[in-house]
Structures are given as structure tokens and as C-alpha cells.
Coordinates of C-alpha atoms and ligand atoms in Angstrom, one line a residue:
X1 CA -23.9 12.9 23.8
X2 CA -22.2 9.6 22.9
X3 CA -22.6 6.5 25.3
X4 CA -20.2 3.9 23.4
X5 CA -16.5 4.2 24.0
X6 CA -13.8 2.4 22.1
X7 CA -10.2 2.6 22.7
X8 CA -7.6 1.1 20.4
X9 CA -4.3 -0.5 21.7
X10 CA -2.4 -1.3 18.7
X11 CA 0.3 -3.2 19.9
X12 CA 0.7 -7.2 19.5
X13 CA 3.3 -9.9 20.5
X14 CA 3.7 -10.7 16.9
X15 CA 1.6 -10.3 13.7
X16 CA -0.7 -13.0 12.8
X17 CA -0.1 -14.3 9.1
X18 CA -4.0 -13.4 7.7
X19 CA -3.9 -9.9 9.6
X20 CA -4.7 -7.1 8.1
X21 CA -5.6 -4.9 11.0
X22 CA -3.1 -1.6 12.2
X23 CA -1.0 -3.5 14.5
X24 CA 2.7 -3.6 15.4
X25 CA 5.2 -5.2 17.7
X26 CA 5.1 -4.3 21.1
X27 CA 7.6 -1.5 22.4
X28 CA 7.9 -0.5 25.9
X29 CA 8.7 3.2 25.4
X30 CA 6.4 3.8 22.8
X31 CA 3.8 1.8 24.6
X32 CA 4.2 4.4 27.7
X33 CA 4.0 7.5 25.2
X34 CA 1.3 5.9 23.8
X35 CA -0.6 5.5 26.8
X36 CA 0.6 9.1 27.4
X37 CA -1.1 10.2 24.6
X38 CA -4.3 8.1 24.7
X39 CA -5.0 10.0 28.3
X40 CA -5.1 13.1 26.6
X41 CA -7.4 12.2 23.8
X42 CA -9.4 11.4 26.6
X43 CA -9.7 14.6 28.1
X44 CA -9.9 16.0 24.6
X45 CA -12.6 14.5 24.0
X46 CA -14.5 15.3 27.7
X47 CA -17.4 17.5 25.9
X48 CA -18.4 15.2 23.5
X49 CA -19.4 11.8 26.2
X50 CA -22.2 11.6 28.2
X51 CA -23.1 8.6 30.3
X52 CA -20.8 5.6 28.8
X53 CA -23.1 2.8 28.3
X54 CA -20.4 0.2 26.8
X55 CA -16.4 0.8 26.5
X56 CA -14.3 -1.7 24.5
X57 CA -10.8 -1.6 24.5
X58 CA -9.4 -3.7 21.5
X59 CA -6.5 -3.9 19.2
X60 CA -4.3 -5.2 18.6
X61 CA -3.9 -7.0 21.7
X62 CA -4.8 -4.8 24.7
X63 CA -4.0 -7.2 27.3
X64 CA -0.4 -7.0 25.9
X65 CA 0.1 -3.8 28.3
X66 CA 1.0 -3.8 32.4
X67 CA -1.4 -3.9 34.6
X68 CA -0.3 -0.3 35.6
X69 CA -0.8 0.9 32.1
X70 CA -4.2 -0.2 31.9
X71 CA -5.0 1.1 35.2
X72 CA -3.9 4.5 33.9
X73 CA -6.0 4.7 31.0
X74 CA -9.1 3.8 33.4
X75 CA -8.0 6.5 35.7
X76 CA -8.3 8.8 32.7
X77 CA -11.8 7.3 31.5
X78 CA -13.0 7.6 35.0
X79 CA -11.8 11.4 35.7
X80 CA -13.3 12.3 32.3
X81 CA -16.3 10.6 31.8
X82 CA -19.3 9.1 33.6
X83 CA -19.9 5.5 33.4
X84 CA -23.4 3.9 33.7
X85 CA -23.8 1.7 36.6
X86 CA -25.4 -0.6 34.1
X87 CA -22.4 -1.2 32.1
X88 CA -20.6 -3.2 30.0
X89 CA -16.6 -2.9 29.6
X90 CA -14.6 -5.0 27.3
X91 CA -11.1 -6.0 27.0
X92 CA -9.5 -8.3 24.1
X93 CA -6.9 -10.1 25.3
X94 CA -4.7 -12.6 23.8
X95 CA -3.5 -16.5 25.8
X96 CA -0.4 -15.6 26.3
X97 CA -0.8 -12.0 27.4
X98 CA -3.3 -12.7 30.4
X99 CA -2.9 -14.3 33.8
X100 CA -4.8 -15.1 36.8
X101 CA -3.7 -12.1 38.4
X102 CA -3.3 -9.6 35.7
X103 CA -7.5 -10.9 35.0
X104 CA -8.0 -10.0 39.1
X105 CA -6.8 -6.8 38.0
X106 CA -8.9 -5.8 35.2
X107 CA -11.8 -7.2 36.8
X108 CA -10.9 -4.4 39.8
X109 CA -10.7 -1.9 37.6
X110 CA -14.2 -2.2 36.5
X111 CA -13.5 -4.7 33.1
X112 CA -16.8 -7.0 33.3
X113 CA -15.9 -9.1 30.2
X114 CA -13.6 -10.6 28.1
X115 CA -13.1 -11.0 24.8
X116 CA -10.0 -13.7 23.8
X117 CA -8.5 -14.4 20.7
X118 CA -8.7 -18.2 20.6
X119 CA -9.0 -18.8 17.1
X120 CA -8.8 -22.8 17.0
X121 CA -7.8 -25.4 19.3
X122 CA -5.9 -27.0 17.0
X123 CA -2.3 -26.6 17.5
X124 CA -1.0 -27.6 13.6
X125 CA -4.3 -24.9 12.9
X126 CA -2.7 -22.3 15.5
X127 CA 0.6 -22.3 13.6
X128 CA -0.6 -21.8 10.1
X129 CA -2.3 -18.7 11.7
X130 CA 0.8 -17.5 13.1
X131 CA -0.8 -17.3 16.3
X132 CA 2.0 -16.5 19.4
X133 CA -0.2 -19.2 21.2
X134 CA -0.9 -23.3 21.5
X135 CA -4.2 -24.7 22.4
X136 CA -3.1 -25.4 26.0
X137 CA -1.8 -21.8 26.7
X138 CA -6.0 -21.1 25.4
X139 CA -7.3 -23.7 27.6
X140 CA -5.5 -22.2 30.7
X141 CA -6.1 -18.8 29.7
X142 CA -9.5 -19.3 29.9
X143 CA -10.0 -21.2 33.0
X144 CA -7.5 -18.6 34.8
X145 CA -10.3 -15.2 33.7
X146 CA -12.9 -18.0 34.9
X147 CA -11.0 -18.1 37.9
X148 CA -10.1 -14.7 38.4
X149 CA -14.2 -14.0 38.6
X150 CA -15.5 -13.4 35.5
X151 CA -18.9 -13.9 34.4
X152 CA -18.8 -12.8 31.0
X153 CA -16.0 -14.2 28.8
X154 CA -16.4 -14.5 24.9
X155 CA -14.1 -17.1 23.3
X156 CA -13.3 -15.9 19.3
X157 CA -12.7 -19.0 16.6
X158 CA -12.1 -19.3 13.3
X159 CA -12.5 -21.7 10.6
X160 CA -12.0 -21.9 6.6
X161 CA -7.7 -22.4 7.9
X162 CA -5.6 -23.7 5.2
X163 CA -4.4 -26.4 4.8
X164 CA -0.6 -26.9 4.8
X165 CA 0.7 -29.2 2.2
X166 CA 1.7 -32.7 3.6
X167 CA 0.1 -32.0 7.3
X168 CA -0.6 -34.9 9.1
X169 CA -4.3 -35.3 10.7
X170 CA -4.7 -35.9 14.4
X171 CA -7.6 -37.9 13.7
X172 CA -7.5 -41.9 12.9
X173 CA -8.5 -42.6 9.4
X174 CA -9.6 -39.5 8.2
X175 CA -6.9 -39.0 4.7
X176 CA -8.7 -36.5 2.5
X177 CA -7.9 -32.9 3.7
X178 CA -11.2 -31.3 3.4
X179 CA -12.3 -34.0 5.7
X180 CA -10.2 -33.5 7.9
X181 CA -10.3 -29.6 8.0
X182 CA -13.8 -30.5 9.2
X183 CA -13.0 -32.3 11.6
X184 CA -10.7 -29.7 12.7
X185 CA -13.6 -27.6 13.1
X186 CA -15.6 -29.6 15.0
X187 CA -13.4 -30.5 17.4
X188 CA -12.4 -26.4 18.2
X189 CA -15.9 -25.7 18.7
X190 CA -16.1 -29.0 21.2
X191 CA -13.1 -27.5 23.0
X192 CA -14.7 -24.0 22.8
X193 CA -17.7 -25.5 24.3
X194 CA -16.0 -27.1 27.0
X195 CA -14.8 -24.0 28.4
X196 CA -18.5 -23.1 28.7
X197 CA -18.3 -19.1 27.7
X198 CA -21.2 -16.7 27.6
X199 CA -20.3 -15.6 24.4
X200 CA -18.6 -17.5 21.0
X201 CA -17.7 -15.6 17.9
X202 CA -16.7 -18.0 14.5
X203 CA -15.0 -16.2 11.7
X204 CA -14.6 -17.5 8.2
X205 CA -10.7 -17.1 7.5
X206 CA -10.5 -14.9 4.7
X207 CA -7.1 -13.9 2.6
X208 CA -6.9 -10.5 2.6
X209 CA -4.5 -9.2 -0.1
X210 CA -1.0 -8.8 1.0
X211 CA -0.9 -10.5 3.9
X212 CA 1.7 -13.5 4.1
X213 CA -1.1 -16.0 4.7
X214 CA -2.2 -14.5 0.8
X215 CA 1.0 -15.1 -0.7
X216 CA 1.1 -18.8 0.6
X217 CA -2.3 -19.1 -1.0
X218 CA -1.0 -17.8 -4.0
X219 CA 2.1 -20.2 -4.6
X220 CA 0.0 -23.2 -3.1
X221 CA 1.8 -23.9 -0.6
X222 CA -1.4 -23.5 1.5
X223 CA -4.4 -25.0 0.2
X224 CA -8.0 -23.3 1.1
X225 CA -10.9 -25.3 1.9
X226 CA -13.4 -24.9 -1.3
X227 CA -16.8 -22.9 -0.9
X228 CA -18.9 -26.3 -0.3
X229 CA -16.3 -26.9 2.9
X230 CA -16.5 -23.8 4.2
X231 CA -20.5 -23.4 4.0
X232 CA -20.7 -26.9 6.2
X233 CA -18.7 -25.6 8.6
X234 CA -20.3 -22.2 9.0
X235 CA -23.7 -24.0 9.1
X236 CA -21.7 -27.1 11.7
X237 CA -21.3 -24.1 14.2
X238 CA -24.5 -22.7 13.8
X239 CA -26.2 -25.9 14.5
X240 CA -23.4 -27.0 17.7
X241 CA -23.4 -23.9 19.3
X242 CA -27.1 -23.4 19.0
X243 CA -27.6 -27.2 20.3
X244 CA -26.0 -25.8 23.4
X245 CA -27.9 -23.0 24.1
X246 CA -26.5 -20.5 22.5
X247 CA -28.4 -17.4 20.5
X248 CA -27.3 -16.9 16.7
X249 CA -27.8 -13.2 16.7
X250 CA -25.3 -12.0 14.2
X251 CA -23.8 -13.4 11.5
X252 CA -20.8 -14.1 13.8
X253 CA -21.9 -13.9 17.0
X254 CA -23.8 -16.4 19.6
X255 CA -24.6 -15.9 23.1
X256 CA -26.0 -17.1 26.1
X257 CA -29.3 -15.6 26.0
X258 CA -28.9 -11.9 27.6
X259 CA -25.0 -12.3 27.6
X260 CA -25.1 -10.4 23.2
X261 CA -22.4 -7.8 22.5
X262 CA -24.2 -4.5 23.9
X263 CA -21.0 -2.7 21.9
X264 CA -21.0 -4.2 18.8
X265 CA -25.1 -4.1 19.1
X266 CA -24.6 -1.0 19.0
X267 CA -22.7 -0.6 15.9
X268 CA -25.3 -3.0 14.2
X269 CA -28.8 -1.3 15.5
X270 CA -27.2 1.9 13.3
X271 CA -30.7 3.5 12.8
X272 CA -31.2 7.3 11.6
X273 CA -30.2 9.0 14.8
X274 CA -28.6 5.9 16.4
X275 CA -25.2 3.7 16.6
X276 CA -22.9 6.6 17.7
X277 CA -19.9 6.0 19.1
X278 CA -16.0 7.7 20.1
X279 CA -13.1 5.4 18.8
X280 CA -10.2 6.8 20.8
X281 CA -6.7 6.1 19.5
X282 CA -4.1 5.4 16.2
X283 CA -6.6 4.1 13.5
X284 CA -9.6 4.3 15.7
X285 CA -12.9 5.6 14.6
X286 CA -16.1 7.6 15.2
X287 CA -19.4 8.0 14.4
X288 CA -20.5 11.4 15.5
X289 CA -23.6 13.6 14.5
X290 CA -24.0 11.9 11.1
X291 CA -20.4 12.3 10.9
X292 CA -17.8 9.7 10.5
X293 CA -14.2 10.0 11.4
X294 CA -11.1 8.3 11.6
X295 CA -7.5 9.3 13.3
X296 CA -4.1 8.6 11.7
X297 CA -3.1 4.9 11.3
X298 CA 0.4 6.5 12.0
X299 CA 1.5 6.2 15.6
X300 CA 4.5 8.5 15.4
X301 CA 2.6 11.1 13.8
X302 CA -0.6 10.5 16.7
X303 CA 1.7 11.1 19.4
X304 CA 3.2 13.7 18.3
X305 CA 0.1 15.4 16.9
X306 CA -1.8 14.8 20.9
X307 CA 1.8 16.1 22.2
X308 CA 0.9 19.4 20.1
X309 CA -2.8 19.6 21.5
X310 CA -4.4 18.5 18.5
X311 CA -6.5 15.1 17.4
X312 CA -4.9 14.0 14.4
X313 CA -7.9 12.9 12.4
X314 CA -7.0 11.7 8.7
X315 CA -10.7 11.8 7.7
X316 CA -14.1 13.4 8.2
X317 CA -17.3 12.2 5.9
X318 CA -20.9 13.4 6.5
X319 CA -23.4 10.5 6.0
X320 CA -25.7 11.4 3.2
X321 CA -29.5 10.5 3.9
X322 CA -28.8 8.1 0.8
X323 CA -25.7 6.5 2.9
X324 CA -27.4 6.4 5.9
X325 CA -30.3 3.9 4.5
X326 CA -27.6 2.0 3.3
X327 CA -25.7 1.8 6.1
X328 CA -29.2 0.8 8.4
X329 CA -29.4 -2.2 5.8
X330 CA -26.4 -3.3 5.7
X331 CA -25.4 -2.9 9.1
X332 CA -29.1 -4.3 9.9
X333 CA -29.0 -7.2 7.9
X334 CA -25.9 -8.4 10.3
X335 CA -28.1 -9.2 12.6
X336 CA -30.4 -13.1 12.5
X337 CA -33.2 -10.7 13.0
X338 CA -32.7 -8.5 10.8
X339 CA -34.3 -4.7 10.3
X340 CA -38.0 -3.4 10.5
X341 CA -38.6 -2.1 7.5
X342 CA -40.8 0.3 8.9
X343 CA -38.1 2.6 10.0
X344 CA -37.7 2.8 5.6
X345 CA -39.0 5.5 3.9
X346 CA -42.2 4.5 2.1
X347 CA -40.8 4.4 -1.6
X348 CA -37.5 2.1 -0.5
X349 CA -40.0 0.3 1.3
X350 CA -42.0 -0.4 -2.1
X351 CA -38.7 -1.1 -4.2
X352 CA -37.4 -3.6 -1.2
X353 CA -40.6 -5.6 -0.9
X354 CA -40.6 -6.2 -5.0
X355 CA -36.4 -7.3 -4.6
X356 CA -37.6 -9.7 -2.2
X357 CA -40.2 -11.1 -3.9
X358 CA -37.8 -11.3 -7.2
X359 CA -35.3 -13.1 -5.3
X360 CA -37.8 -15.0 -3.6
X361 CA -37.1 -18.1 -5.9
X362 CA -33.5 -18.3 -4.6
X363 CA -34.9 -18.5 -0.9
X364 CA -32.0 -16.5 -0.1
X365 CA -34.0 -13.5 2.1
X366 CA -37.3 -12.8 3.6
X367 CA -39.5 -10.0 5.1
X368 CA -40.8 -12.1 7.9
X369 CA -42.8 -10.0 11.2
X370 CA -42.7 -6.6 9.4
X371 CA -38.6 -7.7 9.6
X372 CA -36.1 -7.7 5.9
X373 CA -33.4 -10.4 7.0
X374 CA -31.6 -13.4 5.7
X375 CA -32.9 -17.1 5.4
X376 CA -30.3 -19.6 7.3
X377 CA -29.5 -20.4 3.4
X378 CA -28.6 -16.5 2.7
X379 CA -26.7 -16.4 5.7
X380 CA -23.3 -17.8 3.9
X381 CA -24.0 -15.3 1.1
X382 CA -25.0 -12.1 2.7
X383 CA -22.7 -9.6 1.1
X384 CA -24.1 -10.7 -2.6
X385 CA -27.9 -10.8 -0.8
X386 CA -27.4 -7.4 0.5
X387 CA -25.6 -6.1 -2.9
X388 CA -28.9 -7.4 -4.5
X389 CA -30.8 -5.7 -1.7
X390 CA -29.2 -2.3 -1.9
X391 CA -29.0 -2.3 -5.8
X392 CA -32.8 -2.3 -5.7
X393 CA -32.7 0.8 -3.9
X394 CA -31.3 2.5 -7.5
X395 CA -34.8 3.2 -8.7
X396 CA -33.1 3.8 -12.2
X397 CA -31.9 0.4 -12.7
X398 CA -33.5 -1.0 -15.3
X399 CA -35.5 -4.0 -14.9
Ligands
SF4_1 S1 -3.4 -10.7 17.5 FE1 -5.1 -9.9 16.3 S2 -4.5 -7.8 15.8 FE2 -2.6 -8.9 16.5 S3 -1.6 -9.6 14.7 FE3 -2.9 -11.2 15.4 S4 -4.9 -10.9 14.3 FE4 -3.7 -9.0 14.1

């Protein structure tokens, strides 16, 4: 029986300009057939839930619905399923789309933490991004969920923005740009650190294809930080955040000791028989019995489909035994303490060791405590460490 619940709202106030999620405009009618249709996935999917450990509700922006809608999707959660006592529920919200109230709200419905889209506190940074939010609407969203009673807010950052050509710095006598991207940086996670949340995520900006912030990149009217910018400020937050007490636990993620992600843990800890979880929704997916499947990414069609009694899934895959080591590793290797390689079969245990010790020159990963994970140095480069990783795994390749 599956314990993790995740529920997608894919509705925003306006799309971001690096944003490559399923997301659209906000609609009032299709929000309420929407949420229509999400309560009867729900009950769809009664058999399949046992005792929900964790639920997340992200987008999208979630927090973009009324009060009344969310409260309608809880009343379907809570008629269908059990929820653990020991629990951790999750909305992401957006500035602009939460208030004091609407957080006293959530926080009655049984919503223990928060997730917000912050991204910088910059507001030159904020409108690169095409963010529907300034640093002050941040600031005050954040103090009002303080407010409102929460004890578990997570603030979300990222850095690596571009640089528009002929922006100004706020900062006296800093002229080269990089320089001043920095101190950008540094001054978000200051802000971020003000606000004193039990949980801080910092993502590296990166230009997916086809999105407008792409196309800016590619007729230079935005100029990315290079590599050797970007690595000082991924390794600036490491070292700020953990200076005030925060845990480095994943790549992206610090917390207040005992305050990590149980959902995303979850996701991460993906063991043999383990990381299962029902993604609810347009887009959403699920891991089930070794099976992984995703619904439509068209909304139209998932309403209609859930109207007609049936889950529009647009794919099903069963997990080989040879994707599922894969998965464990790379999944596993997310984590700052990475995977035991005990849980390996012997031979991929023999052909990981010698990888290691071939890359050990570069001092890029380590089998430390019985554990395979990255070095602080591999940590900027862990998708070509754990390509080198999982290419040892072909026992074929020659040497
Ligand atoms: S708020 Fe999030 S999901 Fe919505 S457009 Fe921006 S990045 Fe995408």
C-alpha cells in the first residue's frame, strides 16, 4: 500500500521565463472542473493508499486556488484515505498567491508546511525570471505563514540568473557583472536567512530548450554567468547556509536538523522495494509495484477522461532489475550521504569499488562508511560523476 501522496495543481498566475514545467494560466471554470476531477481520481484511486505518511500538493502554483477549493480536495483526501498522525503535508505556494488568512486556512486543514517559490531577493533578478512577484511581496509572504502558525516553512532560491545587458548593480563599486551576480547571490541567501526557515532549497538556473529565458540566451541579450561563477556560488550557499545551522542533505536541499523533506526523501531513498508513491493529477506521476506511470499532460483530455470514469494514463513502464540499480544510484547519489553499497548486488559492488578507485585521482567520489557518494568537489559535477558511475556498471565496456 502506498504512503506518499502527490497532487498536482497546474495552474500559475503567469509562466516564469526558464519554466519548463506543465503549467498554464489560471482559469476559474476550469480550475473548478479541475478540482472536480481531481476528487474523483481520488476516490479512484481509494484501493491502492494505505496510511499516507507525506502528501505534497505542488504545481504549478497550488496556493493559486480559494481557500474553498483547497478545502475540497482535503475533504476528498480525508474521506478516501487514512492519514498518519505522524504526518507531513506540503503545499507550494507562490508571494503573491498567499495571505495571512488564506495560511490560517491551510494550516486548519491539516497543511504542516510550506514550500514558497522565492527564487531571489533581488528585484532586477526577480524580473529576468519573469517572476509575478518583488522581493517585498517575498518578505511579507513569508512573515505572514510565520504568522499564521507555521513551524515548517521552506524558502526555494535560485542562482546562475542572467545577466541582462546594461543592468545596473545595487551594490557601490562593484562594475564587472560576474561580480556582481555574486553579490546578488549572497545577498538572497542573507535575506533568505533572515526569514529564518526550517528548510532552504538553491537551484542552479538552467536554460532549458525552448523556453523564452533560452532564446534570450541565444541572441545574447542575456548573458549567463560562466561555469567558474556558478561553482562559487553553489559552494557560497553550501558554506552560508551550513554556517547557520543548516544540514546539506541533498544536492539542493538544507535543513534544520530534523526539519529534511520526508516527501522528496522518499523519492531519493528509492531502494528495491522502496520510494513508492501516487502522483494524482494532469502530468502527475507514479511509482507503483515496480511500475512507473504518468497521466496526460492534457487537461482537457484529463477531465474529460475522469468525467468518463477512467484515469487517463499516457504511460506505463515496468522497472527492469537493471533500471532499478540504476535508478537506487542515481537517485541515491542525490543525497550528501549517499547510498550503502551493501544493498548492491555483489558483482556491481566489485565493478563500482574499481570506478571509484579509477576516478579516484580526480577526487571527484568516494566510498566512505560502507557509503558510494560525492566529495564536496563532485558535488557541482554529479550528473557526469554518476554517468562515470553507472557506465561502470556495463561490464562489457572495455577498459
Ligand atoms: S511559478 Fe513555477 S510552475 Fe509556475 S510558471 Fe513559474 S516556475 Fe513554472
Amino acid at each position: 500500500m502506498i504512503n506518499y501522496l502527490y497532487i498536482h495543481i497546474p495552474f500559475c498566475i503567469k509562466k516564469c521565463v526558464y519554466c519548463d514545467f506543465y503549467s498554464i494560466p489560471f482559469k476559474s471554470k476550469i480550475a473548478e472542473d479541475y478540482i472536480k476531477a481531481l476528487c474523483k481520481e481520488i476516490e479512484f484511486r481509494k484501493g491502492l493508499v494505505g496510511n499516507l505518511t507525506t502528501i505534497y500538493i505542488g504545481g504549478g502554483t497550488p496556493t493559486i486556488l480559494t481557500e474553498n477549493e483547497i478545502a475540497r480536495l482535503f475533504e476528498a483526501i480525508k474521506d478516501n484515505y487514512a492519514i498518519n498522525p505522524d504526518n507531513e503535508i506540503t503545499i507550494e505556494a507562490n508571494p503573491r498567491t498567499i495571505t495571512s488568512q488564506k495560511a490560517e486556512k491551510l494550516l486548519d486543514l491539516g497543511i504542516n508546511r510550506i514550500s514558497i517559490g522565492v527564487q531571489s531577493f533581488v528585484d532586477n533578478e526577480l524580473i529576468t525570471m519573469g517572476r509575478s512577484h518583488n522581493a517585498d511581496d517575498a518578505v511579507r509572504a513569508v512573515k505572514d505563514i510565520r504568522n499564521a502558525g507555521f513551524k515548517n516553512i521552506s524558502i526555494d532560491l535560485i542562482y546562475a540568473t542572467p545577466y541582462v545587458k546594461g543592468q545596473g548593480s545595487k551594490f557601490k563599486g562593484v562594475t564587472s557583472s560576474f561580480e556582481f551576480q555574486i553579490q546578488n547571490w549572497i545577498y538572497s541567501l542573507q535575506k533568505a536567512l533572515e526569514l529564518n526557515p526550517e528548510h532552504i532549497s538553491i537551484y542552479e538556473l538552467t536554460p532549458e530548450v525552448d523556453t523564452p529565458l533560452y532564446e534570450g540566451i541565444k541572441n545574447r541579450r542575456l548573458i549567463m554567468p560562466d561555469e567558474v561563477v556558478i561553482s562559487e556560488m553553489y559552494y557560497k550557499g553550501i558554506d552560508m547556509l551550513k554556517a547557520h545551522g543548516y544540514n546539506h542533505y541533498e544536492i539542493s536541499n538544507f535543513a534544520r536538523p530534523g526539519y529534511e523533506c520526508r516527501h522528496n526523501l522518499n523519492y531519493w531513498n528509492r531502494g528495491y522495494n522502496k520510494g513508492e508513491y501516487l502522483g494524482i493529477g494532469v502530468g502527475a506521476h507514479s511509482f507503483i509495484a515496480g511500475k512507473r506511470i504518468s497521466n496526460t499532460r492534457d487537461i482537457n483530455y484529463y477531465i474529460e477522461s475522469i468525467n468518463n470514469n477512467k484515469i487517463p494514463i499516457a504511460e506505463e513502464h515496468y522497472i527492469t532489475n537493471d533500471e532499478a540499480l540504476k535508478e537506487f544510484i542515481f537517485l541515491g547519489m542525490r543525497k550528501i550521504d549517499g547510498i550503502d553499497i551493501e544493498f548492491l548486488p555483489d558483482k556491481k559492488r566489485v565493478l563500482i569499488k574499481k570506478a571509484v578507485e579509477d576516478l579516484a585521482p580526480y577526487g571527484l567520489v568516494e566510498i566512505k562508511d560502507n557509503h558510494l557518494r560525492l566529495t564536496r568537489k563532485g558535488l557541482i559535477l554529479m550528473s557526469e560523476v554518476i554517468v562515470q558511475v553507472l557506465l561502470s556498471l556495463e561490464e562489457s565496456r572495455p577498459s
